CSV table of C-alpha atoms in Angstrom, one decimal:
chain,number,residue,atom,x,y,z
L,1,UNK,CA,-1.5,20.7,-8.0
L,2,UNK,CA,-1.9,18.7,-5.4
L,3,UNK,CA,-5.5,17.4,-5.8
L,4,UNK,CA,-4.7,16.7,-9.3
L,5,UNK,CA,-2.1,14.3,-7.8
L,6,UNK,CA,-4.1,12.6,-5.4
L,7,UNK,CA,-7.4,10.3,-5.6
L,8,UNK,CA,-10.6,11.9,-5.7
L,9,UNK,CA,-13.0,11.6,-3.1
L,10,UNK,CA,-15.4,7.9,-2.8
L,11,UNK,CA,-18.9,8.0,-2.5
L,12,UNK,CA,-20.4,8.8,1.3
L,13,UNK,CA,-20.9,7.2,3.1
L,14,UNK,CA,-18.0,3.9,2.2
L,15,UNK,CA,-18.5,1.0,3.8
L,16,UNK,CA,-15.8,-0.3,6.3
L,17,UNK,CA,-15.7,-4.3,6.3
L,18,UNK,CA,-16.1,-6.1,10.1
L,19,UNK,CA,-14.4,-9.3,9.4
L,20,UNK,CA,-14.8,-11.0,12.8
L,21,UNK,CA,-18.0,-10.7,15.4
L,22,UNK,CA,-16.1,-12.2,18.0
L,23,UNK,CA,-13.4,-9.5,17.6
L,24,UNK,CA,-14.0,-6.7,16.4
L,25,UNK,CA,-11.6,-5.9,13.7
L,26,UNK,CA,-12.3,-3.3,10.8
L,27,UNK,CA,-10.8,-3.1,7.3
L,28,UNK,CA,-10.9,-1.3,4.1
L,29,UNK,CA,-10.2,-2.4,0.8
L,30,UNK,CA,-9.8,0.7,-1.8
L,31,UNK,CA,-6.8,2.2,-2.5
L,32,UNK,CA,-8.5,5.4,-3.4
L,33,UNK,CA,-10.5,5.7,0.1
L,34,UNK,CA,-7.4,4.6,1.6
L,35,UNK,CA,-5.6,7.8,0.2
L,36,UNK,CA,-8.5,10.2,0.5
L,37,UNK,CA,-8.8,9.2,4.3
L,38,UNK,CA,-5.2,10.0,4.7
L,39,UNK,CA,-4.6,12.9,2.8
L,40,UNK,CA,-8.0,14.8,3.9
L,41,UNK,CA,-8.7,13.3,7.2
L,42,UNK,CA,-5.3,12.2,8.3
L,43,UNK,CA,-6.7,8.5,9.2
L,44,UNK,CA,-3.5,6.3,9.0
L,45,UNK,CA,-4.5,3.1,9.9
L,46,UNK,CA,-2.0,-0.4,9.7
L,47,UNK,CA,-1.5,-2.1,6.3
L,48,UNK,CA,-1.8,-5.8,6.9
L,49,UNK,CA,-2.1,-7.4,3.1
L,50,UNK,CA,1.1,-10.0,2.2
L,51,UNK,CA,2.1,-9.3,-1.9
L,52,UNK,CA,0.7,-12.1,-4.1
L,53,UNK,CA,4.5,-12.8,-5.2
L,54,UNK,CA,6.1,-12.8,-1.6
L,55,UNK,CA,3.4,-13.9,0.9
L,56,UNK,CA,5.9,-15.0,3.4
L,57,UNK,CA,7.8,-11.8,4.0
L,58,UNK,CA,6.2,-9.0,6.1
L,59,UNK,CA,8.4,-5.7,5.3
L,60,UNK,CA,6.4,-4.5,2.7
L,61,UNK,CA,2.3,-4.9,3.6
L,62,UNK,CA,-0.6,-3.9,1.4
L,63,UNK,CA,-3.9,-3.9,1.3
L,64,UNK,CA,-6.1,-4.2,3.4
L,65,UNK,CA,-5.8,-1.4,5.6
L,66,UNK,CA,-7.0,-2.0,9.3
L,67,UNK,CA,-8.3,0.6,10.8
L,68,UNK,CA,-7.9,1.2,14.8
L,69,UNK,CA,-11.6,1.1,16.4
L,70,UNK,CA,-11.4,5.1,17.2
L,71,UNK,CA,-10.7,5.4,13.7
L,72,UNK,CA,-13.6,3.5,12.5
L,73,UNK,CA,-16.0,4.9,15.3
L,74,UNK,CA,-14.8,8.2,14.6
L,75,UNK,CA,-15.5,7.7,10.9
L,76,UNK,CA,-19.1,6.3,11.5
L,77,UNK,CA,-19.9,9.5,13.5
L,78,UNK,CA,-19.3,11.5,11.1
L,79,UNK,CA,-21.2,10.2,8.4
L,80,UNK,CA,-18.5,9.4,6.5
L,81,UNK,CA,-18.8,5.6,7.0
L,82,UNK,CA,-20.6,2.6,8.0
L,83,UNK,CA,-20.0,-0.4,9.2
L,84,UNK,CA,-21.0,-4.0,7.3
L,85,UNK,CA,-20.8,-7.4,8.3
L,86,UNK,CA,-18.1,-8.7,5.9
L,87,UNK,CA,-19.2,-12.2,6.1
L,88,UNK,CA,-22.8,-12.1,6.2
L,89,UNK,CA,-23.1,-10.1,3.4
L,90,UNK,CA,-20.8,-12.0,1.1
L,91,UNK,CA,-22.8,-15.4,2.1
L,92,UNK,CA,-26.0,-13.7,1.4
L,93,UNK,CA,-25.0,-12.2,-2.2
L,94,UNK,CA,-23.4,-15.8,-3.0
L,95,UNK,CA,-26.4,-17.4,-2.0
L,96,UNK,CA,-28.6,-15.1,-4.6
L,97,UNK,CA,-26.3,-15.0,-7.3
L,98,UNK,CA,-27.2,-17.4,-9.9
L,99,UNK,CA,-24.8,-20.6,-11.9
L,100,UNK,CA,-24.5,-18.1,-15.1
L,101,UNK,CA,-23.5,-15.1,-13.1
L,102,UNK,CA,-21.5,-17.3,-11.2
L,103,UNK,CA,-19.7,-18.2,-15.1
L,104,UNK,CA,-20.0,-15.3,-16.6
L,105,UNK,CA,-17.6,-13.9,-13.4
L,106,UNK,CA,-15.5,-16.5,-14.0
L,107,UNK,CA,-15.2,-15.7,-17.7
L,108,UNK,CA,-14.3,-12.5,-17.1
L,109,UNK,CA,-11.0,-13.5,-15.2
L,110,UNK,CA,-10.0,-15.7,-17.6
L,111,UNK,CA,-10.1,-13.0,-19.9
L,112,UNK,CA,-8.1,-10.9,-17.8
L,113,UNK,CA,-5.7,-13.4,-17.5
L,114,UNK,CA,-5.4,-14.2,-21.3
L,115,UNK,CA,-5.2,-10.1,-21.8
L,116,UNK,CA,-2.0,-10.0,-19.1
L,117,UNK,CA,0.0,-12.7,-20.6
L,118,UNK,CA,-0.7,-11.3,-24.5
L,119,UNK,CA,0.7,-8.2,-23.0
L,120,UNK,CA,3.5,-9.7,-21.1
L,121,UNK,CA,4.3,-11.8,-24.5
L,122,UNK,CA,4.1,-8.4,-26.4
L,123,UNK,CA,6.2,-6.6,-24.0
L,124,UNK,CA,8.8,-9.6,-24.0
L,125,UNK,CA,8.8,-9.6,-28.0
L,126,UNK,CA,9.1,-5.5,-28.1
L,127,UNK,CA,12.2,-5.9,-25.8
L,128,UNK,CA,13.9,-9.2,-27.8
L,129,UNK,CA,13.8,-6.9,-31.2
L,130,UNK,CA,15.2,-4.2,-29.6
L,131,UNK,CA,18.1,-5.6,-28.1
L,132,UNK,CA,18.3,-7.3,-31.5
L,133,UNK,CA,18.8,-4.3,-33.4
L,134,UNK,CA,21.3,-2.8,-30.7
L,135,UNK,CA,23.7,-5.8,-31.5
L,136,UNK,CA,23.1,-5.9,-35.4
L,137,UNK,CA,23.9,-2.1,-35.2
L,138,UNK,CA,26.8,-2.9,-33.2
L,139,UNK,CA,28.4,-5.7,-34.9
L,140,UNK,CA,27.9,-3.2,-38.1
L,141,UNK,CA,29.8,-1.0,-36.1
L,142,UNK,CA,32.8,-3.2,-35.3
L,143,UNK,CA,33.3,-4.8,-38.9
L,144,UNK,CA,33.7,-0.9,-40.5
L,145,UNK,CA,36.0,-0.1,-37.4
L,146,UNK,CA,38.1,-3.4,-38.6
L,147,UNK,CA,38.0,-2.5,-42.1
L,148,UNK,CA,39.2,0.9,-41.6
L,149,UNK,CA,41.9,-0.1,-39.7
L,150,UNK,CA,43.3,-3.0,-42.0
L,151,UNK,CA,43.1,-0.5,-44.5
L,152,UNK,CA,45.4,2.3,-42.8
L,153,UNK,CA,48.0,-0.8,-41.4
L,154,UNK,CA,48.7,-3.0,-44.4
L,155,UNK,CA,51.7,-2.2,-46.7
L,156,UNK,CA,51.6,-2.7,-50.5
L,157,UNK,CA,54.0,-5.2,-52.2
L,158,UNK,CA,55.3,-4.5,-55.4
L,159,UNK,CA,57.7,-7.2,-57.2
L,160,UNK,CA,60.2,-6.6,-59.5
L,161,UNK,CA,58.0,-5.2,-62.3
L,162,UNK,CA,56.1,-3.4,-59.9
L,163,UNK,CA,53.3,-5.5,-59.9
L,164,UNK,CA,51.2,-6.2,-56.5
L,165,UNK,CA,52.2,-9.5,-55.1
L,166,UNK,CA,49.3,-12.0,-54.7
L,167,UNK,CA,47.9,-12.6,-50.9
L,168,UNK,CA,50.5,-14.3,-49.4
L,169,UNK,CA,50.2,-16.5,-46.1
L,170,UNK,CA,51.0,-14.1,-43.8
L,171,UNK,CA,49.0,-11.1,-45.3
L,172,UNK,CA,46.0,-10.2,-43.1
L,173,UNK,CA,42.7,-11.8,-44.2
L,174,UNK,CA,39.6,-9.7,-45.1
L,175,UNK,CA,37.2,-9.6,-42.4
L,176,UNK,CA,34.4,-11.8,-42.2
L,177,UNK,CA,31.0,-11.1,-42.6
L,178,UNK,CA,29.5,-11.3,-39.6
L,179,UNK,CA,26.5,-13.8,-39.9
L,180,UNK,CA,23.4,-12.3,-40.4
L,181,UNK,CA,20.5,-12.3,-37.1
L,182,UNK,CA,17.2,-13.2,-37.3
L,183,UNK,CA,14.4,-11.5,-35.8
L,184,UNK,CA,12.5,-13.4,-33.4
L,185,UNK,CA,9.3,-14.9,-34.6
L,186,UNK,CA,6.1,-13.7,-33.6
L,187,UNK,CA,4.2,-15.9,-30.8
L,188,UNK,CA,0.8,-17.0,-32.1
L,189,UNK,CA,-1.5,-15.7,-29.4
L,190,UNK,CA,-4.3,-18.6,-30.6
L,191,UNK,CA,-2.9,-21.1,-27.8
L,192,UNK,CA,-1.9,-18.7,-25.1
L,193,UNK,CA,-2.0,-20.1,-21.5
L,194,UNK,CA,-3.9,-17.1,-19.8
L,195,UNK,CA,-2.2,-15.9,-16.5
L,196,UNK,CA,-3.9,-17.0,-13.1
L,197,UNK,CA,-6.1,-13.8,-11.9
L,198,UNK,CA,-6.4,-13.5,-8.2
L,199,UNK,CA,-8.9,-10.4,-7.3
L,200,UNK,CA,-7.8,-8.3,-4.3
L,201,UNK,CA,-11.3,-7.5,-3.4
L,202,UNK,CA,-14.9,-8.5,-4.2
L,203,UNK,CA,-16.1,-4.8,-5.5
L,204,UNK,CA,-16.5,-6.3,-8.8
L,205,UNK,CA,-18.6,-9.5,-8.1
L,206,UNK,CA,-20.6,-8.0,-5.5
L,207,UNK,CA,-23.1,-4.4,-5.4
L,208,UNK,CA,-22.0,-2.0,-2.6
L,209,UNK,CA,-23.8,-3.0,0.6
L,210,UNK,CA,-26.7,-1.3,1.6
L,211,UNK,CA,-26.1,2.5,3.7
L,212,UNK,CA,-28.8,1.5,6.6
L,213,UNK,CA,-27.0,-1.7,8.5
L,214,UNK,CA,-28.1,-2.2,11.7
L,215,UNK,CA,-24.3,-3.4,13.3
L,216,UNK,CA,-23.3,-1.2,16.6
L,217,UNK,CA,-20.9,1.4,16.1
L,218,UNK,CA,-17.5,0.1,17.4
L,219,UNK,CA,-16.4,-0.8,20.8
L,220,UNK,CA,-14.4,1.5,22.5
L,221,UNK,CA,-12.7,2.6,25.7
L,222,UNK,CA,-14.0,5.9,27.0
L,223,UNK,CA,-10.9,7.4,27.8
L,224,UNK,CA,-9.5,6.4,25.0
L,225,UNK,CA,-11.8,7.6,22.4
L,226,UNK,CA,-12.0,10.8,24.0
L,227,UNK,CA,-7.7,11.7,24.1
L,228,UNK,CA,-7.9,10.0,20.1
L,229,UNK,CA,-10.9,12.5,19.4
L,230,UNK,CA,-9.4,15.5,21.2
L,231,UNK,CA,-6.1,15.0,19.4
L,232,UNK,CA,-7.3,13.9,15.6
L,233,UNK,CA,-9.6,17.4,16.3
L,234,UNK,CA,-6.0,19.1,16.9
L,235,UNK,CA,-5.4,18.0,13.4
L,236,UNK,CA,-2.5,15.4,14.7
L,237,UNK,CA,-1.8,12.2,12.9
L,238,UNK,CA,-2.1,8.8,15.0
L,239,UNK,CA,-1.1,5.5,14.7
L,240,UNK,CA,-0.9,2.7,17.1
L,241,UNK,CA,2.3,2.8,19.7
L,242,UNK,CA,2.6,-0.7,20.6
L,243,UNK,CA,5.9,-0.3,19.5
L,244,UNK,CA,6.9,2.8,21.7
L,245,UNK,CA,4.6,0.8,24.8
L,246,UNK,CA,1.7,3.4,24.8
L,247,UNK,CA,-1.2,3.6,22.8
L,248,UNK,CA,-1.3,6.0,20.3
L,249,UNK,CA,2.0,7.7,18.3
L,250,UNK,CA,1.2,11.0,18.0
L,251,UNK,CA,2.9,13.0,14.9
L,252,UNK,CA,2.5,16.8,14.1
L,253,UNK,CA,2.1,15.5,10.4
L,254,UNK,CA,2.0,12.8,7.7
L,255,UNK,CA,4.4,10.0,9.7
L,256,UNK,CA,6.1,9.8,6.1
L,257,UNK,CA,7.3,13.5,6.5
L,258,UNK,CA,7.7,13.8,10.2
L,259,UNK,CA,8.6,12.0,13.6
L,260,UNK,CA,6.2,11.3,16.4
L,261,UNK,CA,6.5,13.7,19.2
L,262,UNK,CA,4.2,12.1,21.6
L,263,UNK,CA,3.7,8.8,23.2
L,264,UNK,CA,0.0,9.2,24.3
L,265,UNK,CA,-2.1,7.2,26.9
L,266,UNK,CA,-5.1,7.7,28.4
L,267,UNK,CA,-6.7,7.4,31.3
L,268,UNK,CA,-9.7,8.3,32.9
L,269,UNK,CA,-10.0,11.3,35.9
L,270,UNK,CA,-10.4,9.6,39.1
L,271,UNK,CA,-8.2,6.7,37.8
L,272,UNK,CA,-4.8,5.6,39.9
L,273,UNK,CA,-1.6,5.8,38.0
L,274,UNK,CA,1.5,3.9,39.7
L,275,UNK,CA,4.2,5.8,39.9
L,276,UNK,CA,6.3,3.5,38.3
L,277,UNK,CA,4.0,3.8,35.3
L,278,UNK,CA,4.8,7.6,35.5
L,279,UNK,CA,9.0,7.7,35.4
L,280,UNK,CA,9.1,4.8,32.9
L,281,UNK,CA,6.6,6.8,30.1
L,282,UNK,CA,9.0,9.6,31.4
L,283,UNK,CA,12.3,8.0,30.6
L,284,UNK,CA,11.1,6.2,28.1
L,285,UNK,CA,9.7,9.5,25.8
L,286,UNK,CA,13.0,11.1,26.8
L,287,UNK,CA,15.1,8.4,25.7
L,288,UNK,CA,13.3,8.6,22.5
L,289,UNK,CA,13.2,12.4,22.1
L,290,UNK,CA,9.6,12.3,22.6
L,291,UNK,CA,7.0,13.6,25.4
L,292,UNK,CA,5.0,11.0,27.3
L,293,UNK,CA,1.4,12.4,27.0
L,294,UNK,CA,-1.1,11.4,29.3
L,295,UNK,CA,-5.0,12.9,29.0
L,296,UNK,CA,-8.5,11.9,29.1
L,297,UNK,CA,-11.7,13.4,30.1
L,298,UNK,CA,-12.4,15.9,32.7
L,299,UNK,CA,-14.0,15.0,36.1
L,300,UNK,CA,-17.3,17.1,35.4
L,301,UNK,CA,-18.0,15.0,31.9
L,302,UNK,CA,-16.4,12.1,33.1
L,303,UNK,CA,-19.6,11.3,34.9
L,304,UNK,CA,-21.6,11.1,31.8
L,305,UNK,CA,-19.6,7.5,31.1
L,306,UNK,CA,-22.4,5.6,30.7
L,307,UNK,CA,-24.3,7.5,28.5
L,308,UNK,CA,-23.1,5.6,25.4
L,309,UNK,CA,-21.8,8.3,23.5
L,310,UNK,CA,-17.8,8.9,24.3
L,311,UNK,CA,-16.1,11.9,23.4
L,312,UNK,CA,-19.5,13.9,22.7
L,313,UNK,CA,-18.8,17.4,24.2
L,314,UNK,CA,-16.4,16.4,26.5
L,315,UNK,CA,-13.5,18.5,28.0
L,316,UNK,CA,-10.1,16.8,27.4
L,317,UNK,CA,-7.2,17.4,29.2
L,318,UNK,CA,-3.4,16.0,29.0
L,319,UNK,CA,-0.4,16.1,30.5
L,320,UNK,CA,3.0,15.7,29.0
L,321,UNK,CA,6.1,14.3,31.4
L,322,UNK,CA,9.6,14.5,30.4
L,323,UNK,CA,12.5,13.1,32.4
L,324,UNK,CA,15.1,15.8,33.2
L,325,UNK,CA,17.5,13.9,34.5
L,326,UNK,CA,19.1,12.0,31.5
């Protein structure tokens, strides 16, 4: 049942778009891929796209999904995805496109806009006809009800010869017939103004990028990636923890169903930690009903930090701190 409600798996490996070369940012633009990763691989990311109709609000955000560098690297290492320089790939394809291909793409967008406009007009006409039908039925019922009430309450006056007196000035008049309501005229689709269509992605225009790019893996801090990978392997969901002054918020299940249990911060084994950070983190975690978790690779494995493969075969140790005097 759950499988039938979810999206199908994308073609693997799928591309992850790197938007900036100077500041590494990684994005996904496919709703099916985002849903599949959240359900099957506990990858959350952060939605950063605004709504097309309300672009200035930041409460309800949509596609694209920005991945944390740790999430992007984990997906690449597991063979689920690969990194693509989004700007270079788009520029290369646009330069190779012919004028006919560009015009065909614009024509497809115009056709899509016309289809949307026709569907909107048809829906509006159907709603008007239904409303008119309801009004006509209501008027007919009201008219019948008035006639029945008048026939029961109006007395019959007889003159001396037992003849009915004609209509007088004070006798109730017959109910007026409600004017007929004309159905709305059908709008001709011959001269319709198409809607403006802004594609949310360029998948229809661009082919899938090659699966053998020469881009480097996402740059991550050694201790941060080791802790992220350890918690993710233990089936936790991790999201950015900037709201609570930590690196990761750690959830036992999907954040739509569970509250986070830990405020996670990474550190190297031989890294000095200020006592104020320990006290502040412990009090903060206890104050929001969470545990403050600090962890990183152990000292033996930490000697291989320069090998270029953080998180590979490492033993990660973590500790939880809670404030007992609150």
